[in-house]
Coordinates of C-alpha atoms in Angstrom, one line a residue:
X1 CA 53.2 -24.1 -126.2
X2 CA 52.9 -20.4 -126.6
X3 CA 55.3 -18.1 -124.3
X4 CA 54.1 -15.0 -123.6
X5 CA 57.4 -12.7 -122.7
X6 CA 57.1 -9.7 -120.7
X7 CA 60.6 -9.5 -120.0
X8 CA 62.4 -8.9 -123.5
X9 CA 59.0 -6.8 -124.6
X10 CA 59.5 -3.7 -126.1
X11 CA 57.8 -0.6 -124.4
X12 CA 56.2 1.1 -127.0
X13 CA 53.9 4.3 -126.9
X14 CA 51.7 5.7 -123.3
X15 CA 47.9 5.5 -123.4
X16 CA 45.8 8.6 -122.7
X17 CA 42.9 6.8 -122.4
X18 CA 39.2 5.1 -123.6
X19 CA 36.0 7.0 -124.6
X20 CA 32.7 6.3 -126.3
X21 CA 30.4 9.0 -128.3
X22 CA 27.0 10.1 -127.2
X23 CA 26.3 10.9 -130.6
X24 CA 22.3 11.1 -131.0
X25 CA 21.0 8.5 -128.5
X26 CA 22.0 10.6 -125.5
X27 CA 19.5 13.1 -126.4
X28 CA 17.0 10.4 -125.6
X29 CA 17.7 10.0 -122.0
X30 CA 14.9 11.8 -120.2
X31 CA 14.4 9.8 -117.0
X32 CA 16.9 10.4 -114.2
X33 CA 16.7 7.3 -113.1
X34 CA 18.0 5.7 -116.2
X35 CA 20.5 8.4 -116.8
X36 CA 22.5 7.6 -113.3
X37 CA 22.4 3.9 -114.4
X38 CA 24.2 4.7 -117.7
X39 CA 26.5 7.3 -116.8
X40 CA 27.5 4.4 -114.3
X41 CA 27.9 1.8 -116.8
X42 CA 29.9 4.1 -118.5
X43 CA 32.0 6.8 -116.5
X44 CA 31.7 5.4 -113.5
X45 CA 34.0 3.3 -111.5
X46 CA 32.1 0.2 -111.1
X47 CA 31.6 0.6 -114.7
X48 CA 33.6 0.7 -117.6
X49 CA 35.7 4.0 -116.3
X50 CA 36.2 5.8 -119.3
X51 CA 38.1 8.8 -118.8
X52 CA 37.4 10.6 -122.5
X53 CA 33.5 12.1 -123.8
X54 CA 32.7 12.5 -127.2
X55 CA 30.0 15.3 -127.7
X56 CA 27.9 15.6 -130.9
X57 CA 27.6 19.1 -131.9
X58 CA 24.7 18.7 -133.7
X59 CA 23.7 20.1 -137.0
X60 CA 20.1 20.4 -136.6
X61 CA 17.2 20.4 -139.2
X62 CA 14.7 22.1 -141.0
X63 CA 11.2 20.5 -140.2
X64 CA 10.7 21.6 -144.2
X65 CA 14.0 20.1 -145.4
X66 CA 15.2 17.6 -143.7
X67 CA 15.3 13.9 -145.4
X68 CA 16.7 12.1 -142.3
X69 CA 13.5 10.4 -140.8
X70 CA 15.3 8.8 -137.6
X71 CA 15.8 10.8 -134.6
X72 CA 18.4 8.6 -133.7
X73 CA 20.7 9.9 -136.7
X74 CA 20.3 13.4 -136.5
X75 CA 20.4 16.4 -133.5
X76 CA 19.1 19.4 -132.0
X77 CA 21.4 22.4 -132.8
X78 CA 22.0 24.9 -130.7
X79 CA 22.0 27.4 -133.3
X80 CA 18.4 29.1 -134.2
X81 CA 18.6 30.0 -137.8
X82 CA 16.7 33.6 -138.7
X83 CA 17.8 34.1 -142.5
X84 CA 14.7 35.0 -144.2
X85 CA 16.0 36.0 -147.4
X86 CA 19.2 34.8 -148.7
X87 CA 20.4 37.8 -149.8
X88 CA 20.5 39.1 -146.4
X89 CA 23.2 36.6 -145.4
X90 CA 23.3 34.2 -142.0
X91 CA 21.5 35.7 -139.2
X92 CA 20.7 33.6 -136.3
X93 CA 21.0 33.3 -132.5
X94 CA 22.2 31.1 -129.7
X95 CA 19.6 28.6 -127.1
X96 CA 21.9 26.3 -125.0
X97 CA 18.6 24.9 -123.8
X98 CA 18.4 23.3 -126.4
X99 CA 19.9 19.5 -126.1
X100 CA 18.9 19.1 -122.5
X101 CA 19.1 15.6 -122.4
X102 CA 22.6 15.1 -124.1
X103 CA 24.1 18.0 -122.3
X104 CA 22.8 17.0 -118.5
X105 CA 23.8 13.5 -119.8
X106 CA 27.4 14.5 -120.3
X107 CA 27.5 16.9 -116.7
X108 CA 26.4 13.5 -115.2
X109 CA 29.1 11.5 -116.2
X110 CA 31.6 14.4 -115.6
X111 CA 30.6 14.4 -111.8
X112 CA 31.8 10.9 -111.6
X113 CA 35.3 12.5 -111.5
X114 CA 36.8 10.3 -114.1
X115 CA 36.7 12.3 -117.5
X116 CA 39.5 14.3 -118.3
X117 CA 39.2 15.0 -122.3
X118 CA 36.1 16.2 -123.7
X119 CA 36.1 16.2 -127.4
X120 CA 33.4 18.3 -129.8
X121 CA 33.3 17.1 -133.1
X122 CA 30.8 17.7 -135.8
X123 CA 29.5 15.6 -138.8
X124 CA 28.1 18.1 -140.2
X125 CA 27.9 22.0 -140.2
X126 CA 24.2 23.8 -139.1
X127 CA 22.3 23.1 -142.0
X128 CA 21.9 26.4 -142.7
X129 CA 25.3 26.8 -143.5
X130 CA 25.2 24.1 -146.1
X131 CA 24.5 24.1 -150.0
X132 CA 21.6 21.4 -149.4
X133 CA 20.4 23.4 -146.5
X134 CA 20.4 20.0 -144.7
X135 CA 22.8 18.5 -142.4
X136 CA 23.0 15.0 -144.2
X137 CA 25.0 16.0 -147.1
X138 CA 25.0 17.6 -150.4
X139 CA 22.2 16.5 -153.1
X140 CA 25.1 14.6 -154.8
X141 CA 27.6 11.8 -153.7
X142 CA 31.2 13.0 -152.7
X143 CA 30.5 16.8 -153.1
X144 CA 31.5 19.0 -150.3
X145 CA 28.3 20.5 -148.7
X146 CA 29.8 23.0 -147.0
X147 CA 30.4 26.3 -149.6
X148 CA 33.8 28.1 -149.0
X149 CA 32.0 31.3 -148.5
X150 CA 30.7 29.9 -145.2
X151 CA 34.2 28.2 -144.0
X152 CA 34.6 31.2 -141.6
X153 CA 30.8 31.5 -140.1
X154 CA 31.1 27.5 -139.5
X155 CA 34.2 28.4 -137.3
X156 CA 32.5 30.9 -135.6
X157 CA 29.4 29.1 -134.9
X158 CA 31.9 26.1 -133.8
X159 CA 34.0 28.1 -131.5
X160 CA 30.9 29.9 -130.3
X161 CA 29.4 27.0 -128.7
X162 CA 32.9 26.0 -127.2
X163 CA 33.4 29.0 -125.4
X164 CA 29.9 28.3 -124.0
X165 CA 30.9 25.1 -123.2
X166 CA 34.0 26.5 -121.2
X167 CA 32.2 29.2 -119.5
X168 CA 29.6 26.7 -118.4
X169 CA 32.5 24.2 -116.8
X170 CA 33.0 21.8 -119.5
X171 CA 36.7 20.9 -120.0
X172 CA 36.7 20.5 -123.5
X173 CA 40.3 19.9 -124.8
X174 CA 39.8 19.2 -128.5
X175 CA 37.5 20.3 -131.4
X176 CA 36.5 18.1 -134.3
X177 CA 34.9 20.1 -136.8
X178 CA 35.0 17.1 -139.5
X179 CA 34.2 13.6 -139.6
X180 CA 34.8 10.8 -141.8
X181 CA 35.4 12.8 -144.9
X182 CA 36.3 10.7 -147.3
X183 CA 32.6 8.9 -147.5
X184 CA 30.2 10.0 -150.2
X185 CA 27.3 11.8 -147.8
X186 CA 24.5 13.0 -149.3
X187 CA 23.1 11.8 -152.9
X188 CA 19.8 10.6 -153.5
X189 CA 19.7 8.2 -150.3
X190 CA 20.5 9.6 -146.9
X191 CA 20.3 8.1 -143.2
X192 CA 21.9 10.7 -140.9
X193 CA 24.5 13.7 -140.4
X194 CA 27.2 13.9 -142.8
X195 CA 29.5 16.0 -145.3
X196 CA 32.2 15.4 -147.9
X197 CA 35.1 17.3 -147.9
X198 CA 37.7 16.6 -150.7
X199 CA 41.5 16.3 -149.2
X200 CA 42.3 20.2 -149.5
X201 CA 38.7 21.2 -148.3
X202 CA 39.8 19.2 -144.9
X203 CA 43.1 21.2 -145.3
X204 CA 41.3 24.7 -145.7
X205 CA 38.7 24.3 -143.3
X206 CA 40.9 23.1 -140.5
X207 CA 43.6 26.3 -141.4
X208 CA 41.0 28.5 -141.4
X209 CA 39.7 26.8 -137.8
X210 CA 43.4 27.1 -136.4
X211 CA 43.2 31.0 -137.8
X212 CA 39.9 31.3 -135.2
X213 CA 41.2 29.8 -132.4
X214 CA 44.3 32.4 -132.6
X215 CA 41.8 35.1 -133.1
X216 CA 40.2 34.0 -129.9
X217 CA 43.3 33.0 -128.1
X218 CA 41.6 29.8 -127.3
X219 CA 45.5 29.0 -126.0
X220 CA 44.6 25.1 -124.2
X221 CA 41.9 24.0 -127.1
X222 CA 43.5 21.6 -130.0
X223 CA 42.2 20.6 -133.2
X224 CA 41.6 17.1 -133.5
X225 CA 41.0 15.5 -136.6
X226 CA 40.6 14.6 -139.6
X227 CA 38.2 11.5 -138.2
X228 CA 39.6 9.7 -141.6
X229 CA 37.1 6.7 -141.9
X230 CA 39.4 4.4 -142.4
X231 CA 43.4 3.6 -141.8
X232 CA 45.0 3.6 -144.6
X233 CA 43.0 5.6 -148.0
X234 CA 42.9 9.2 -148.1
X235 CA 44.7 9.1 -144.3
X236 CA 48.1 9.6 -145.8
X237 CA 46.7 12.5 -148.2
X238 CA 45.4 14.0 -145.2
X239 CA 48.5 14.4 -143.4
X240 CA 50.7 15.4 -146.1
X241 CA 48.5 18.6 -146.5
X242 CA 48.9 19.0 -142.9
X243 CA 52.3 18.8 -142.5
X244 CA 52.6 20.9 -145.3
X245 CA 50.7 23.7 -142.8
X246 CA 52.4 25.2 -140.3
X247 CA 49.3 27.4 -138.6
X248 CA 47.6 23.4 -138.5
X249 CA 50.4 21.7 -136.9
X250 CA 50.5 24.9 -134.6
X251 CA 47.5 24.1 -133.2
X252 CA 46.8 20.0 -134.1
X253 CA 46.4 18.1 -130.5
X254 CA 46.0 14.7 -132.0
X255 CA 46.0 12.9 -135.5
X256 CA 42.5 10.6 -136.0
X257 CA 42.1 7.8 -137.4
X258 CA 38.6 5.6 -137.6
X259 CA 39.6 2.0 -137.6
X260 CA 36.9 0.2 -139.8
X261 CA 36.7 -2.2 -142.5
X262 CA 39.9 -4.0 -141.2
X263 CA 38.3 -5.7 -138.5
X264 CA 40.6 -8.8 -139.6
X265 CA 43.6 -6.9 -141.0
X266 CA 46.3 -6.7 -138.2
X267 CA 49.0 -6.3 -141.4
X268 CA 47.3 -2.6 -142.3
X269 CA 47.4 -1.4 -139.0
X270 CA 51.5 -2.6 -138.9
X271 CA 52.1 -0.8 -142.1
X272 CA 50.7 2.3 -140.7
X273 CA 52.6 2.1 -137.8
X274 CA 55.5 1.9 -139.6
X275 CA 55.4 3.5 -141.9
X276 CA 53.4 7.1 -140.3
X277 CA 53.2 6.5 -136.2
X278 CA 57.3 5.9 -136.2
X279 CA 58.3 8.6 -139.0
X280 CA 56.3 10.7 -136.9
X281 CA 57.1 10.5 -133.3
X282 CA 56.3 13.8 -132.3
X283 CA 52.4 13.6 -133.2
X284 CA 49.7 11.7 -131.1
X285 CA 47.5 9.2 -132.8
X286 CA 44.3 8.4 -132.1
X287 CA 41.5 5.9 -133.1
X288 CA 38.9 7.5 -132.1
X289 CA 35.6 6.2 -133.8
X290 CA 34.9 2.2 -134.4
X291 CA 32.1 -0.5 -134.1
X292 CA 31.5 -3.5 -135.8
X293 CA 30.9 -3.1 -139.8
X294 CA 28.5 -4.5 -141.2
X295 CA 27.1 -5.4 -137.5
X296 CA 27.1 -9.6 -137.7
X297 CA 27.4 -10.3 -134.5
X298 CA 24.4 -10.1 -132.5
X299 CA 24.3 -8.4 -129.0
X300 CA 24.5 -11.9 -126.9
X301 CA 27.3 -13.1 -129.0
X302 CA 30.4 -14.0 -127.3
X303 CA 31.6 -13.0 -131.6
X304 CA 31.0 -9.4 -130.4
X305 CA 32.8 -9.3 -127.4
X306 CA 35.6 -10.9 -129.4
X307 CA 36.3 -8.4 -132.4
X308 CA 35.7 -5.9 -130.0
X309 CA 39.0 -7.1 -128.0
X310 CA 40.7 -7.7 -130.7
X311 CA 39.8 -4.7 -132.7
X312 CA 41.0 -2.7 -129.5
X313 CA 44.2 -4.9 -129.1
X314 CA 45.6 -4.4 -132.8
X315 CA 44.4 -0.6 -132.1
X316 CA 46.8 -0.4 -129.4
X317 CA 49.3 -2.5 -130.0
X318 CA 50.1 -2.7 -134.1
X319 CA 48.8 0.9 -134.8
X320 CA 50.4 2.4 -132.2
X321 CA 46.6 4.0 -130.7
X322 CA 47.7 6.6 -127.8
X323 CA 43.4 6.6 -127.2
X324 CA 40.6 3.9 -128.1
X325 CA 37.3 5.6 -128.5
X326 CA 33.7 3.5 -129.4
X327 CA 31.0 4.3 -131.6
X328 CA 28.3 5.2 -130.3
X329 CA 27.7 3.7 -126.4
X330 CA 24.4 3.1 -127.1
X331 CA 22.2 2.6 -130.6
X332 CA 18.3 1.3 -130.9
X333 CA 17.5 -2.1 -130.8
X334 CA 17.4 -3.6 -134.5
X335 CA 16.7 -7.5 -135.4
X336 CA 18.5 -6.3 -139.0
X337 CA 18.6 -10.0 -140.3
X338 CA 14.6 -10.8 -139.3
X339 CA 15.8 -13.5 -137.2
X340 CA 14.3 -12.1 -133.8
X341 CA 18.0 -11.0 -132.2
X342 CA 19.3 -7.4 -131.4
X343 CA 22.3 -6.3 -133.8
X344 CA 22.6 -3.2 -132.2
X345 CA 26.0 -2.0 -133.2
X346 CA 26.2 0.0 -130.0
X347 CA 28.2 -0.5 -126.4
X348 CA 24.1 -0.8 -124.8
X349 CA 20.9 -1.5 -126.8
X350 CA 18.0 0.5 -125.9
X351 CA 14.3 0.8 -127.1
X352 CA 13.7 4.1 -128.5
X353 CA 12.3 5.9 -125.5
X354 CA 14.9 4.0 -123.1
X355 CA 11.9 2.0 -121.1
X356 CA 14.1 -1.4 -122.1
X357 CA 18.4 -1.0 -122.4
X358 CA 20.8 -4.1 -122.2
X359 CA 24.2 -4.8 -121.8
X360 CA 25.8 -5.4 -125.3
X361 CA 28.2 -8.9 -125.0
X362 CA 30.9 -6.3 -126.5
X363 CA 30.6 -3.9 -123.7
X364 CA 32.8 -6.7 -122.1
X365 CA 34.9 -6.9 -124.6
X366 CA 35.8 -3.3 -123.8
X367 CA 35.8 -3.7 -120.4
X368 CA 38.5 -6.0 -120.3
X369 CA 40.8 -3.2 -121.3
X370 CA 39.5 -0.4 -119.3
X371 CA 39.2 -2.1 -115.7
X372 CA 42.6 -3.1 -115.9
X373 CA 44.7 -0.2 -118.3
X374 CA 44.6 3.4 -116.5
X375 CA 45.7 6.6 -118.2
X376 CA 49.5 6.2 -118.4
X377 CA 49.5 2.8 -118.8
X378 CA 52.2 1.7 -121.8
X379 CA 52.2 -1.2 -124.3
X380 CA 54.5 -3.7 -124.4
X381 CA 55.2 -5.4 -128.2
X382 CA 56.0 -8.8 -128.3
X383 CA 56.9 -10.3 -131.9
X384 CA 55.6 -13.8 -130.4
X385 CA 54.3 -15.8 -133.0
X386 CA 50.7 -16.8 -132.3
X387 CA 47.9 -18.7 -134.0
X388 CA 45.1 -16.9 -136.2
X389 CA 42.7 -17.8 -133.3
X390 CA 44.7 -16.1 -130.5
X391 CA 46.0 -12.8 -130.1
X392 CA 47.5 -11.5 -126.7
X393 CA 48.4 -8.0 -125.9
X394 CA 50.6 -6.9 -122.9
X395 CA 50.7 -3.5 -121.1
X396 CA 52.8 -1.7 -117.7
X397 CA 50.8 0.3 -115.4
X398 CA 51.9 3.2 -114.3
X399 CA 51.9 1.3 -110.7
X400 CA 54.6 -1.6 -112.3
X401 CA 51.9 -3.7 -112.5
X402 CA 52.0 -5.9 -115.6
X403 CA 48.6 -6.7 -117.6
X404 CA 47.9 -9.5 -120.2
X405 CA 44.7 -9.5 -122.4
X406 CA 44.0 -12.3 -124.6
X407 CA 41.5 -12.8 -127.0
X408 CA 40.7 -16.7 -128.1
X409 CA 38.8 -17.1 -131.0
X410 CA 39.9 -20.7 -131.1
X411 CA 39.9 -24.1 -128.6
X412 CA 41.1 -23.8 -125.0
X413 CA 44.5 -23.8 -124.3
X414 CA 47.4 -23.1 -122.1
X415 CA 50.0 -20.6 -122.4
X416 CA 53.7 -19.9 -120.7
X417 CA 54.2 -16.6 -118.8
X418 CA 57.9 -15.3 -118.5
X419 CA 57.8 -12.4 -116.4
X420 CA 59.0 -11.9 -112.5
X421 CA 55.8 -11.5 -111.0
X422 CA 54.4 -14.4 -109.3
X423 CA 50.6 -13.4 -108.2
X424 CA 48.1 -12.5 -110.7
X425 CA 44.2 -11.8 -110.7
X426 CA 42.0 -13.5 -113.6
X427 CA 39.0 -12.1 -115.1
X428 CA 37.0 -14.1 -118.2
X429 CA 34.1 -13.7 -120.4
X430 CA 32.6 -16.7 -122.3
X431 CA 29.6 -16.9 -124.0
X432 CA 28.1 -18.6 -120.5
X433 CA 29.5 -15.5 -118.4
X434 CA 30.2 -11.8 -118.2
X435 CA 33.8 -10.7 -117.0
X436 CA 33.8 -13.2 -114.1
X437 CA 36.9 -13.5 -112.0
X438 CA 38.5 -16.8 -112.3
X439 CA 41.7 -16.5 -109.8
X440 CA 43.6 -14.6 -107.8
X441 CA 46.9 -15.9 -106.5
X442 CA 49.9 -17.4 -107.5
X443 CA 50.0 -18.2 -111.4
X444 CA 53.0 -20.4 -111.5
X445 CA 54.1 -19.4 -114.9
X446 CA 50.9 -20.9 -116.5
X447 CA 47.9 -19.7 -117.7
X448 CA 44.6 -21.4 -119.0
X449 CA 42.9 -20.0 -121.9
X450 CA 39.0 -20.9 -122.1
X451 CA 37.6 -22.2 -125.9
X452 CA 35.8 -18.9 -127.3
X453 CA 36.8 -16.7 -124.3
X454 CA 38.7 -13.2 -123.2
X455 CA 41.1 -13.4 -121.0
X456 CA 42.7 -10.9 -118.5
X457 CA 45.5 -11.4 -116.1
X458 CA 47.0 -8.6 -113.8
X459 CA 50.6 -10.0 -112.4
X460 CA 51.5 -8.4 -109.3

């Protein structure tokens, strides 16, 4: 029988936190009514509780140019665009009316009292500042769409809208200005925001944003980046050239990694760990952008809820993640496989116009960290050899309370506990039931694991 050890664990890194983005469906949210419900669901207490906002700063379009069809993959800029004649260069002007909905969105879930990191981050430039004039890439794969000649007026623009943001209230804390750029955006084919950026265009754009924020003495804002889209790849690359930069180390808050295509890989996340988390103790790490890829778990799937948790767990726990951010909390309702169910890769699945939403199965999965693991909560790394079926992950509170999520993939089972306090509180989530407390009392140094289940225990 498995022993899960909590006394001879090793403490490992603090957590700042859990987030989601509101990246293109939160300019959707018209009705009041709706919004309160899923600012709830979200930031609020009875909720999920996360504590960190992702904000979209969009990249608009040009009704004339613009090849991205679904308004749920592209957004409303701020930025009005009054270049007539290119040789006149950029002229344009501010409306921060524009994006109503996203923006009263995000003031709703900051008067829930719970967010304290707001995070702008950008997949694209204004389209205006780009060579395809659109904000879904260049006109050919893996060319960056963003000219050198414009590095400095995308800064501006950026930095612009984030003093706005911080005379308006907002406590932003980080800006993203690229995301993801290893991917090919653009070419004959495109579905939403995006840009390339080779390894030194992520270098100079980010040196030339940590030039800006000194301009501005924007003292308590930190870059945040480089969204890499995936672990390992180009990450490495990235950081080298950042390291290499003294103004971008000055003035980098957090390191950011996107955790996908290794849903099932805990081994990659262990490598980078070792061998980029531990050689670099001094830097925060962040995942900050995941969600099932391809989406093959449908939304009532106890599958969903699953990777989910144990995406989160390995995030955490063998990457050394101080933050776990989602992909977007809510996406549009898609039966992708014609089989009459919702694979909705999102937290929520909505209609388009929001008259019909849903709780996702996975938004459990999440919630099985969040309830439980509060902003200065620590991991606690167990070498405890356990099936391919069953990963557990331990934490400390910052109350001395000890938490224990596990993820069963396989058939039901009991485990040991070795730790020195006797009561604990149960939650579980099976395919029959939604995060549905099980026990609370004394656990007598065994716990039951349901077939196909999450599992969290709080000792106290």
């Amino acid at each position: 029988m498995i022993t899960v050890d909590f006394k001879n664990a090793e403490k490992r890194q603090t957590l700042k936190g859990f987030g989601t983005s509101a990246c293109w469906w939160s300019q959707n949210v018209s009705r009041d009514d709706t919004a309160q419900e899923l600012s709830e669901l979200l930031y609020g207490k009875s909720g999920l509780g996360l504590n960190i906002y992702r904000y979209n700063v969009g990249g608009g379009w040009d009704k004339d140019n613009c090849r991205v069809d679904n308004p749920w993959r592209r957004c409303e800029s701020f930025y009005i665009d009054l270049n007539t004649n290119e040789n006149e260069g950029h002229k344009g002007k501010y409306d921060f009316s524009r994006d109503k909905n996203a923006y009263s969105f995000m003031k709703r879930c900051l008067d829930k009292g719970l967010i304290d990191t707001v995070i702008l981050y950008a997949n694209s430039p204004h389209y205006s500042f780009t060579s395809s004039g659109q904000a879904s890439g260049s006109l050919m794969h893996h060319t960056c769409n963003l000219p050198m000649s414009n590095y400095e007026i995308f800064a501006d623009y950026f930095l612009d809208i984030t003093e706005h943001f911080i005379s308006d209230g907002i406590p932003v804390t980080y800006i993203s200005p690229i995301n993801e750029p290893q991917w090919k955006w653009g070419g004959k084919n495109v579905w939403q925001e995006g840009c390339h950026y080779e390894p030194e265009e992520v270098a100079a754009v980010m040196h030339i944003f940590a030039e800006k924020l000194e301009e501005r003495k924007l003292d308590n804002i930190y870059l945040y980046g480089p969204e890499s889209g995936e672990i390992e790849g180009l990450t490495e690359k990235y950081l080298e050239l950042f390291l290499k930069d003294e103004l971008i180390m000055k003035h980098l808050g957090v390191f950011s990694v996107h955790s996908y295509h290794s849903d099932r890989d805990a081994e990659v996340r262990r490598r980078f760990y070792n061998n980029t988390v531990l050689k670099h103790s001094d830097m925060r790490f962040d995942m900050s952008e995941w969600c099932e890829l391809p989406c093959v778990s449908d939304t009532e799937s106890i599958n969903g809820a699953l990777n989910t948790a144990r995406v989160i767990g390995w995030d955490l726990c063998e990457m050394g993640a101080e933050s776990w951010t989602s992909w977007v909390a809510v996406n549009q309702i898609g039966d992708f496989n014609g089989d009459g169910k919702d694979y909705s890769d999102g937290l929520l699945s909505a209609t388009d116009g929001f008259s019909v939403y849903k709780i996702c199965k996975r938004y459990y999965g999440m919630k099985h960290f969040t309830k439980f693991l509060p902003k200065g909560s620590s991991v606690l790394y167990s070498k405890t050899d356990v099936c391919d079926k069953l990963n557990i992950f331990m934490f400390d509170r910052p109350d001395g309370k000890k938490v224990m999520v596990a993820v069963n993939e396989g058939k039901a089972q009991d485990i040991n506990i070795n730790c020195d306090e006797k009561r604990a509180v149960i939650y579980s989530t099976t395919q029959k039931r939604n995060f549905r407390k099980d026990f609370d009392g004394e656990h007598g140094g065994r716990i039951h694991l349901k077939a196909k289940s999450l599992t969290t225990v709080c000792f106290e």
